[in-house]
């Protein structure tokens, strides 16, 4: 069977993943069943093993008791008889000796007396009968080399006053073998008192139990073992444990469970547990143990755990092999079947990939059934048709959007270009302003211009709204301000006129908060009018900050019948006036906290002694740092005007002025501001100033855009000269490529369609029309244009 996978990685295919998920589910179910069966099987095996081991332990203990009980019964009976009046010691000797011959487990017997108790002439008297090569021999114990008074088999029954089994020991000088002794104390009535006179013992060789213990077999290597009450090994299959204590064996690295089991055995308890390698092989094993009641010994049966589970593990291994083969076969079959069902999806994926790469006419597979795949194919076919239509519409929308963005960029350039940037830098006055729109174009405004040599008009405004409508409304407001203020009207009439014009043809009910002021630069007196705008702040030379809260009218553009009143403010040397729009206090930080007027005042208080430019730039940076990471929600506009003091001396009127400008369009503001200052100093008529301004703007713009092929820095020089015959001469010098504006005619420009006309063609025509004389020459690789205007 050959399975063909798609072009992408086979292990990412739906067939493989579906089969893998199916296989994973089977494995999870099998694992749960396997874990439960394995645990349950082990539990059953352990329970059965425990039952068998307990039965075997009890049977073995019964056999041991059958051996030990007669050994205990005989000496107890003889001692009881000996304490009567009719039995002599010789009779006891004879009966005990005969029992040694009859009993297969008794090794010897001894009748040991207290000093001089049996014979008044003998300190030691202890006849001992024991087996030797199938015969019974007699040995008299006692002496300096064998002081039986110090032996446990004599000392313990005397102290405890009851029969006692001794610990296994090697009786050197007695039986000369490993044995255990059962000793029974003997008493006599002497003068009405029961007095200890000796003991009667029965010795059992440890070999007597070896056959019983060795007969215990559990699985392949399981065995039984017998330990004394104090833990000494009596019988153990492994010779290396002979004469050792099971306590020492358990302590030698066999773990806590083994030690607990040994302690329970020595305490005479019955139990079944797992030990940590207590067997001779050092492997984990099961241990069943129970006490030998008559002696206090303990018998245990131990067998390795792996032997108990060996058959189960063998079966499980075979089961795993069979299951693995079955799962693999099922996996392959599942992939084959799934591939058959997913083949139409693969073809559909290939077709949709081609559609995604731009081939919208890619052919979709033809459905051969009415299942979900066929429905999906039909849905993709409908999507294909809609996608073609959507892409066409998207292309049209993209073109329109790019056009709008381009127009917005132009609008932004125009709007920002309308704002004066050649700030007042007189010795007695310092002015600086900044506007940061929230969008490409905004509804904020600041403006300043000279009404005459001694009067400066300043204004700041905020149109309700943002974007293009607000920007257009702002431009109208600025135009109206300049037109009416230059006419020489009182400030209240200027404001009223602007408001009346804005209220007309205002279907969207747009309005603008407005603040305007006219400053007499000679004495620092400012007449101002506030039309619903933020109250300005003024800061004295010593850093005292106050709010300029005087009369405030309604914003412009709401009611055309509103009458506005003006107020007066007098600047003192060192005082600074700050105007701002609500974009400053409403700036929002990441924690949804506003900048607030309180923070604005705190910031201003820390800017004492700074220039207008330093104050404005420091404040705008503080606001931006505060709102770092957040999108600007509103336009931010700040204007600062500082009065440095006036010494009362008017500047000397200069007849010749030279201005050096960089080849940057932003330098146009400096050129316009210089012209306005010269117009004030030279008392030029407004019409003449306007025509000169238009001509200079046209020529300066053409030089910036078309005179230089390389983008490097260049200097454009403009020389103004006032001649006594009421004539102004302006010389413009640049190091651009040669361009004689006198060779261009308006007819050549006007003959072309509007869309083919280049910017500047008609402007040069107007320059020549507005000036009284225009001259061009090429001198020292520079273009030199001379304009002459009479007034």
PDB file of C-alpha atoms in Angstrom, residues 513-686:
ATOM      1  CA  UNK A 513     -12.962  79.018  21.785  1.00  0.00           C
ATOM      2  CA  UNK A 514     -10.840  82.066  21.129  1.00  0.00           C
ATOM      3  CA  UNK A 515      -8.432  84.337  22.958  1.00  0.00           C
ATOM      4  CA  UNK A 516      -6.959  87.415  21.310  1.00  0.00           C
ATOM      5  CA  UNK A 517      -4.850  90.252  22.625  1.00  0.00           C
ATOM      6  CA  UNK A 518      -3.251  93.425  21.276  1.00  0.00           C
ATOM      7  CA  UNK A 519      -0.075  94.473  23.087  1.00  0.00           C
ATOM      8  CA  UNK A 520       1.365  97.962  23.042  1.00  0.00           C
ATOM      9  CA  UNK A 521       5.030  97.040  22.891  1.00  0.00           C
ATOM     10  CA  UNK A 522       6.094 100.437  24.205  1.00  0.00           C
ATOM     11  CA  UNK A 523       4.476 100.200  27.640  1.00  0.00           C
ATOM     12  CA  UNK A 524       3.415  96.540  27.974  1.00  0.00           C
ATOM     13  CA  UNK A 525      -0.340  97.235  28.068  1.00  0.00           C
ATOM     14  CA  UNK A 526      -2.416  94.415  26.579  1.00  0.00           C
ATOM     15  CA  UNK A 527      -6.086  94.662  25.635  1.00  0.00           C
ATOM     16  CA  UNK A 528      -7.543  91.166  25.406  1.00  0.00           C
ATOM     17  CA  UNK A 529     -10.800  89.353  24.880  1.00  0.00           C
ATOM     18  CA  UNK A 530     -11.508  85.771  25.998  1.00  0.00           C
ATOM     19  CA  UNK A 531     -14.256  83.932  24.146  1.00  0.00           C
ATOM     20  CA  UNK A 532     -14.801  80.766  26.174  1.00  0.00           C
ATOM     21  CA  UNK A 533     -11.121  79.756  26.040  1.00  0.00           C
ATOM     22  CA  UNK A 534      -8.888  78.398  28.827  1.00  0.00           C
ATOM     23  CA  UNK A 535      -7.794  81.180  31.155  1.00  0.00           C
ATOM     24  CA  UNK A 536      -4.162  82.133  30.469  1.00  0.00           C
ATOM     25  CA  UNK A 537      -1.486  82.039  33.171  1.00  0.00           C
ATOM     26  CA  UNK A 538       1.028  84.765  33.882  1.00  0.00           C
ATOM     27  CA  UNK A 539       4.178  84.374  35.974  1.00  0.00           C
ATOM     28  CA  UNK A 540       6.011  87.283  37.580  1.00  0.00           C
ATOM     29  CA  UNK A 541       9.766  87.671  37.584  1.00  0.00           C
ATOM     30  CA  UNK A 542       9.986  86.198  41.094  1.00  0.00           C
ATOM     31  CA  UNK A 543       8.068  83.048  40.047  1.00  0.00           C
ATOM     32  CA  UNK A 544       4.579  83.898  41.351  1.00  0.00           C
ATOM     33  CA  UNK A 545       1.983  82.200  39.153  1.00  0.00           C
ATOM     34  CA  UNK A 546      -1.575  83.447  38.638  1.00  0.00           C
ATOM     35  CA  UNK A 547      -4.492  82.852  36.326  1.00  0.00           C
ATOM     36  CA  UNK A 548      -5.686  85.686  34.075  1.00  0.00           C
ATOM     37  CA  UNK A 549      -9.390  85.403  34.992  1.00  0.00           C
ATOM     38  CA  UNK A 550     -11.297  88.408  33.651  1.00  0.00           C
ATOM     39  CA  UNK A 551     -14.437  88.713  31.582  1.00  0.00           C
ATOM     40  CA  UNK A 552     -15.071  85.695  29.350  1.00  0.00           C
ATOM     41  CA  UNK A 553     -17.719  85.515  26.628  1.00  0.00           C
ATOM     42  CA  UNK A 554     -19.256  82.697  24.639  1.00  0.00           C
ATOM     43  CA  UNK A 555     -17.180  80.827  22.066  1.00  0.00           C
ATOM     44  CA  UNK A 556     -17.328  82.159  18.505  1.00  0.00           C
ATOM     45  CA  UNK A 557     -19.801  80.710  16.033  1.00  0.00           C
ATOM     46  CA  UNK A 558     -22.756  80.098  18.374  1.00  0.00           C
ATOM     47  CA  UNK A 559     -24.880  83.303  18.370  1.00  0.00           C
ATOM     48  CA  UNK A 560     -24.253  86.144  15.935  1.00  0.00           C
ATOM     49  CA  UNK A 561     -25.786  88.765  18.256  1.00  0.00           C
ATOM     50  CA  UNK A 562     -23.379  88.245  21.161  1.00  0.00           C
ATOM     51  CA  UNK A 563     -21.546  91.385  22.332  1.00  0.00           C
ATOM     52  CA  UNK A 564     -17.991  90.876  23.599  1.00  0.00           C
ATOM     53  CA  UNK A 565     -16.096  92.972  26.125  1.00  0.00           C
ATOM     54  CA  UNK A 566     -12.393  93.396  26.463  1.00  0.00           C
ATOM     55  CA  UNK A 567     -10.117  93.641  29.493  1.00  0.00           C
ATOM     56  CA  UNK A 568      -6.692  95.090  30.096  1.00  0.00           C
ATOM     57  CA  UNK A 569      -3.508  93.521  31.448  1.00  0.00           C
ATOM     58  CA  UNK A 570      -0.236  95.380  32.069  1.00  0.00           C
ATOM     59  CA  UNK A 571       3.045  93.516  31.674  1.00  0.00           C
ATOM     60  CA  UNK A 572       5.816  94.230  34.122  1.00  0.00           C
ATOM     61  CA  UNK A 573       9.448  93.474  33.351  1.00  0.00           C
ATOM     62  CA  UNK A 574      10.232  89.768  33.650  1.00  0.00           C
ATOM     63  CA  UNK A 575       6.572  88.647  33.439  1.00  0.00           C
ATOM     64  CA  UNK A 576       5.592  85.787  31.147  1.00  0.00           C
ATOM     65  CA  UNK A 577       2.121  85.113  29.700  1.00  0.00           C
ATOM     66  CA  UNK A 578       1.246  81.540  28.743  1.00  0.00           C
ATOM     67  CA  UNK A 579      -1.686  80.602  26.488  1.00  0.00           C
ATOM     68  CA  UNK A 580      -2.683  76.974  25.907  1.00  0.00           C
ATOM     69  CA  UNK A 581      -5.525  74.855  24.561  1.00  0.00           C
ATOM     70  CA  UNK A 582      -7.279  72.120  26.536  1.00  0.00           C
ATOM     71  CA  UNK A 583      -5.056  69.484  24.926  1.00  0.00           C
ATOM     72  CA  UNK A 584      -2.538  70.188  27.705  1.00  0.00           C
ATOM     73  CA  UNK A 585      -4.636  69.569  30.873  1.00  0.00           C
ATOM     74  CA  UNK A 586      -6.624  66.808  29.096  1.00  0.00           C
ATOM     75  CA  UNK A 587      -3.538  64.789  28.123  1.00  0.00           C
ATOM     76  CA  UNK A 588      -4.123  61.226  29.289  1.00  0.00           C
ATOM     77  CA  UNK A 589      -1.535  58.867  30.837  1.00  0.00           C
ATOM     78  CA  UNK A 590      -1.529  55.074  30.697  1.00  0.00           C
ATOM     79  CA  UNK A 591      -3.296  54.808  34.066  1.00  0.00           C
ATOM     80  CA  UNK A 592      -6.214  56.922  32.744  1.00  0.00           C
ATOM     81  CA  UNK A 593      -5.023  59.938  34.744  1.00  0.00           C
ATOM     82  CA  UNK A 594      -5.278  63.426  33.236  1.00  0.00           C
ATOM     83  CA  UNK A 595      -2.457  65.977  33.211  1.00  0.00           C
ATOM     84  CA  UNK A 596      -4.814  68.559  34.824  1.00  0.00           C
ATOM     85  CA  UNK A 597      -4.458  72.312  35.308  1.00  0.00           C
ATOM     86  CA  UNK A 598      -2.932  71.712  38.739  1.00  0.00           C
ATOM     87  CA  UNK A 599      -0.025  69.775  37.225  1.00  0.00           C
ATOM     88  CA  UNK A 600       0.295  72.454  34.532  1.00  0.00           C
ATOM     89  CA  UNK A 601       0.664  75.172  37.170  1.00  0.00           C
ATOM     90  CA  UNK A 602       3.145  73.070  39.140  1.00  0.00           C
ATOM     91  CA  UNK A 603       5.260  72.598  36.011  1.00  0.00           C
ATOM     92  CA  UNK A 604       5.165  76.319  35.173  1.00  0.00           C
ATOM     93  CA  UNK A 605       6.231  77.209  38.705  1.00  0.00           C
ATOM     94  CA  UNK A 606       9.432  75.232  38.160  1.00  0.00           C
ATOM     95  CA  UNK A 607      10.310  77.157  34.966  1.00  0.00           C
ATOM     96  CA  UNK A 608      11.046  80.555  36.531  1.00  0.00           C
ATOM     97  CA  UNK A 609      13.608  82.649  34.667  1.00  0.00           C
ATOM     98  CA  UNK A 610      13.427  80.718  31.384  1.00  0.00           C
ATOM     99  CA  UNK A 611      12.881  82.273  27.978  1.00  0.00           C
ATOM    100  CA  UNK A 612       9.593  81.875  26.111  1.00  0.00           C
ATOM    101  CA  UNK A 613      11.094  79.175  23.898  1.00  0.00           C
ATOM    102  CA  UNK A 614      12.598  77.271  26.833  1.00  0.00           C
ATOM    103  CA  UNK A 615       9.320  77.468  28.747  1.00  0.00           C
ATOM    104  CA  UNK A 616       7.261  76.235  25.803  1.00  0.00           C
ATOM    105  CA  UNK A 617       9.591  73.385  24.874  1.00  0.00           C
ATOM    106  CA  UNK A 618      10.012  72.256  28.497  1.00  0.00           C
ATOM    107  CA  UNK A 619       6.236  72.231  29.008  1.00  0.00           C
ATOM    108  CA  UNK A 620       5.513  70.280  25.804  1.00  0.00           C
ATOM    109  CA  UNK A 621       8.177  67.687  26.728  1.00  0.00           C
ATOM    110  CA  UNK A 622       6.648  67.302  30.190  1.00  0.00           C
ATOM    111  CA  UNK A 623       3.212  66.642  28.689  1.00  0.00           C
ATOM    112  CA  UNK A 624       4.623  64.141  26.183  1.00  0.00           C
ATOM    113  CA  UNK A 625       6.546  62.286  28.896  1.00  0.00           C
ATOM    114  CA  UNK A 626       3.406  62.158  31.032  1.00  0.00           C
ATOM    115  CA  UNK A 627       1.320  60.647  28.190  1.00  0.00           C
ATOM    116  CA  UNK A 628       4.108  58.379  26.872  1.00  0.00           C
ATOM    117  CA  UNK A 629       2.737  55.300  25.141  1.00  0.00           C
ATOM    118  CA  UNK A 630      -0.780  56.719  24.772  1.00  0.00           C
ATOM    119  CA  UNK A 631      -2.302  57.971  21.553  1.00  0.00           C
ATOM    120  CA  UNK A 632      -2.685  61.758  21.526  1.00  0.00           C
ATOM    121  CA  UNK A 633      -6.398  62.488  21.903  1.00  0.00           C
ATOM    122  CA  UNK A 634      -6.475  66.240  21.240  1.00  0.00           C
ATOM    123  CA  UNK A 635      -4.422  68.971  19.610  1.00  0.00           C
ATOM    124  CA  UNK A 636      -1.874  70.602  21.904  1.00  0.00           C
ATOM    125  CA  UNK A 637      -1.056  74.280  21.404  1.00  0.00           C
ATOM    126  CA  UNK A 638       1.090  76.504  23.618  1.00  0.00           C
ATOM    127  CA  UNK A 639       2.092  80.182  23.142  1.00  0.00           C
ATOM    128  CA  UNK A 640       4.391  82.035  25.528  1.00  0.00           C
ATOM    129  CA  UNK A 641       5.048  85.804  25.536  1.00  0.00           C
ATOM    130  CA  UNK A 642       7.621  87.340  27.872  1.00  0.00           C
ATOM    131  CA  UNK A 643       8.268  91.020  28.549  1.00  0.00           C
ATOM    132  CA  UNK A 644      11.934  91.714  29.242  1.00  0.00           C
ATOM    133  CA  UNK A 645      11.583  95.502  29.779  1.00  0.00           C
ATOM    134  CA  UNK A 646      11.868  98.575  27.527  1.00  0.00           C
ATOM    135  CA  UNK A 647      14.520 101.262  27.895  1.00  0.00           C
ATOM    136  CA  UNK A 648      12.384 103.697  25.920  1.00  0.00           C
ATOM    137  CA  UNK A 649      14.902 104.110  23.088  1.00  0.00           C
ATOM    138  CA  UNK A 650      13.540 103.331  19.639  1.00  0.00           C
ATOM    139  CA  UNK A 651      15.874 101.405  17.344  1.00  0.00           C
ATOM    140  CA  UNK A 652      17.554 103.195  14.480  1.00  0.00           C
ATOM    141  CA  UNK A 653      15.873 102.563  11.151  1.00  0.00           C
ATOM    142  CA  UNK A 654      18.246 100.540   8.959  1.00  0.00           C
ATOM    143  CA  UNK A 655      18.355 101.412   5.258  1.00  0.00           C
ATOM    144  CA  UNK A 656      20.067  98.179   4.192  1.00  0.00           C
ATOM    145  CA  UNK A 657      19.262  94.723   5.557  1.00  0.00           C
ATOM    146  CA  UNK A 658      20.816  91.385   4.502  1.00  0.00           C
ATOM    147  CA  UNK A 659      19.118  88.094   5.297  1.00  0.00           C
ATOM    148  CA  UNK A 660      20.788  84.707   4.804  1.00  0.00           C
ATOM    149  CA  UNK A 661      18.444  81.732   4.500  1.00  0.00           C
ATOM    150  CA  UNK A 662      18.969  77.962   4.152  1.00  0.00           C
ATOM    151  CA  UNK A 663      17.418  76.207   1.148  1.00  0.00           C
ATOM    152  CA  UNK A 664      14.569  74.958   3.347  1.00  0.00           C
ATOM    153  CA  UNK A 665      10.923  75.810   2.876  1.00  0.00           C
ATOM    154  CA  UNK A 666      10.611  76.451   6.627  1.00  0.00           C
ATOM    155  CA  UNK A 667      12.893  79.505   6.181  1.00  0.00           C
ATOM    156  CA  UNK A 668      10.047  81.245   4.366  1.00  0.00           C
ATOM    157  CA  UNK A 669       8.556  82.304   7.729  1.00  0.00           C
ATOM    158  CA  UNK A 670      11.769  84.096   8.633  1.00  0.00           C
ATOM    159  CA  UNK A 671      11.667  85.925   5.301  1.00  0.00           C
ATOM    160  CA  UNK A 672       8.028  86.972   5.822  1.00  0.00           C
ATOM    161  CA  UNK A 673       8.636  88.125   9.402  1.00  0.00           C
ATOM    162  CA  UNK A 674      11.647  90.189   8.311  1.00  0.00           C
ATOM    163  CA  UNK A 675       9.538  91.831   5.623  1.00  0.00           C
ATOM    164  CA  UNK A 676       6.836  92.668   8.183  1.00  0.00           C
ATOM    165  CA  UNK A 677       9.388  94.269  10.509  1.00  0.00           C
ATOM    166  CA  UNK A 678      10.885  96.292   7.651  1.00  0.00           C
ATOM    167  CA  UNK A 679       7.404  97.371   6.604  1.00  0.00           C
ATOM    168  CA  UNK A 680       6.827  98.713  10.082  1.00  0.00           C
ATOM    169  CA  UNK A 681      10.209 100.460  10.233  1.00  0.00           C
ATOM    170  CA  UNK A 682       9.988 101.910   6.717  1.00  0.00           C
ATOM    171  CA  UNK A 683       6.240 102.694   6.924  1.00  0.00           C
ATOM    172  CA  UNK A 684       5.463 100.782   3.751  1.00  0.00           C
ATOM    173  CA  UNK A 685       1.867 100.726   2.460  1.00  0.00           C
ATOM    174  CA  UNK A 686      -0.015  97.493   3.053  1.00  0.00           C
TER     175      UNK A 686
END
